[in-house]
């Protein structure tokens, strides 16, 4: 559920369908591989088999806190500006604003 909301906020309307297809494909492939590997994880780790998922959840949480910007009460343009400022530190805000105004929504 969170990946769909995140995909909606991260991509422009023109690239959103492709992003949804890629995110959905990666999501289902991940479920497939987890389904294949989980029996072997249970055999190997027995009662501690969910530690693997705990480590993944902690890693994703750290990634979200450190890398992704807060999007609450922000417009799409403000979110895009924040991503662009993180990508290139050399670009000043006037150039990034001009770039955003010139792109099609």
Short mmCIF file of C-alpha atoms in Angstrom, two decimals:
data_model
loop_
_atom_site.label_atom_id
_atom_site.label_comp_id
_atom_site.label_asym_id
_atom_site.label_seq_id
_atom_site.Cartn_x
_atom_site.Cartn_y
_atom_site.Cartn_z
CA UNK A 1 0.00 0.00 0.00
CA UNK A 2 2.76 2.48 0.83
CA UNK A 3 4.58 1.93 -2.45
CA UNK A 4 1.56 3.14 -4.44
CA UNK A 5 1.29 6.35 -2.43
CA UNK A 6 5.03 6.93 -2.66
CA UNK A 7 4.99 6.35 -6.43
CA UNK A 8 2.18 8.88 -6.78
CA UNK A 9 4.09 11.56 -4.90
CA UNK A 10 7.49 10.99 -6.48
CA UNK A 11 6.68 11.04 -10.21
CA UNK A 12 5.08 13.52 -12.59
CA UNK A 13 1.81 12.69 -14.30
CA UNK A 14 3.54 11.92 -17.59
CA UNK A 15 5.89 9.31 -16.09
CA UNK A 16 3.54 7.96 -13.42
CA UNK A 17 2.10 5.01 -15.46
CA UNK A 18 5.58 3.67 -16.21
CA UNK A 19 6.59 4.11 -12.58
CA UNK A 20 3.50 2.20 -11.42
CA UNK A 21 4.30 -0.66 -13.81
CA UNK A 22 7.91 -0.89 -12.67
CA UNK A 23 7.00 -0.64 -8.98
CA UNK A 24 4.25 -3.24 -9.36
CA UNK A 25 6.53 -5.63 -11.23
CA UNK A 26 9.28 -5.30 -8.63
CA UNK A 27 6.70 -5.78 -5.86
CA UNK A 28 5.29 -8.99 -7.33
CA UNK A 29 8.72 -10.38 -8.21
CA UNK A 30 9.78 -9.75 -4.61
CA UNK A 31 6.71 -11.62 -3.34
CA UNK A 32 7.52 -14.50 -5.70
CA UNK A 33 11.12 -14.81 -4.51
CA UNK A 34 10.12 -14.52 -0.86
CA UNK A 35 7.59 -17.30 -1.42
CA UNK A 36 10.31 -19.47 -2.95
CA UNK A 37 12.96 -18.75 -0.33
CA UNK A 38 10.86 -18.68 2.84
CA UNK A 39 10.73 -22.49 3.34
CA UNK A 40 14.53 -22.61 3.22
CA UNK A 41 14.78 -19.68 5.64
CA UNK A 42 12.47 -21.52 8.04
CA UNK A 43 14.58 -24.67 7.83
CA UNK A 44 17.79 -22.71 8.40
CA UNK A 45 16.71 -20.26 11.10
CA UNK A 46 13.74 -22.14 12.61
CA UNK A 47 12.10 -19.92 15.26
CA UNK A 48 14.24 -16.93 14.28
CA UNK A 49 13.12 -16.90 10.63
CA UNK A 50 11.43 -13.51 10.95
CA UNK A 51 14.69 -11.80 11.88
CA UNK A 52 15.37 -11.55 8.15
CA UNK A 53 12.20 -9.49 7.69
CA UNK A 54 13.00 -7.45 10.80
CA UNK A 55 16.34 -6.45 9.30
CA UNK A 56 14.67 -5.52 6.00
CA UNK A 57 12.03 -3.42 7.82
CA UNK A 58 14.66 -1.61 9.88
CA UNK A 59 16.73 -0.93 6.74
CA UNK A 60 13.73 0.49 4.86
CA UNK A 61 12.78 2.63 7.87
CA UNK A 62 16.26 4.11 8.04
CA UNK A 63 16.18 4.77 4.28
CA UNK A 64 12.83 6.56 4.56
CA UNK A 65 13.96 8.70 7.48
CA UNK A 66 17.32 9.67 5.97
CA UNK A 67 16.63 9.91 2.22
CA UNK A 68 12.97 10.67 1.50
CA UNK A 69 11.68 14.17 2.24
CA UNK A 70 8.60 14.93 4.32
CA UNK A 71 5.62 15.50 1.98
CA UNK A 72 2.90 16.44 4.46
CA UNK A 73 1.01 19.61 3.44
CA UNK A 74 3.32 20.20 0.47
CA UNK A 75 2.32 20.60 -3.15
CA UNK A 76 3.74 18.45 -5.92
CA UNK A 77 5.93 21.34 -7.08
CA UNK A 78 7.43 21.78 -3.61
CA UNK A 79 8.20 18.06 -3.40
CA UNK A 80 9.85 18.15 -6.84
CA UNK A 81 11.97 21.14 -5.78
CA UNK A 82 13.15 19.26 -2.72
CA UNK A 83 14.14 16.21 -4.78
CA UNK A 84 15.98 18.38 -7.28
CA UNK A 85 17.86 20.22 -4.55
CA UNK A 86 18.99 16.90 -3.12
CA UNK A 87 20.15 15.64 -6.52
CA UNK A 88 22.39 18.53 -7.38
CA UNK A 89 23.85 20.76 -4.72
CA UNK A 90 25.45 23.04 -7.35
CA UNK A 91 22.14 24.11 -8.91
CA UNK A 92 20.74 27.22 -7.29
CA UNK A 93 17.02 27.55 -6.53
CA UNK A 94 16.33 30.02 -9.40
CA UNK A 95 17.50 27.52 -12.01
CA UNK A 96 15.50 24.71 -10.41
CA UNK A 97 12.38 26.89 -10.29
CA UNK A 98 12.78 27.86 -13.94
CA UNK A 99 13.18 24.21 -14.82
CA UNK A 100 10.00 23.27 -13.00
CA UNK A 101 7.98 26.03 -14.63
CA UNK A 102 9.11 24.97 -18.10
CA UNK A 103 8.14 21.30 -17.73
CA UNK A 104 4.70 20.04 -18.73
CA UNK A 105 2.46 18.74 -15.99
#
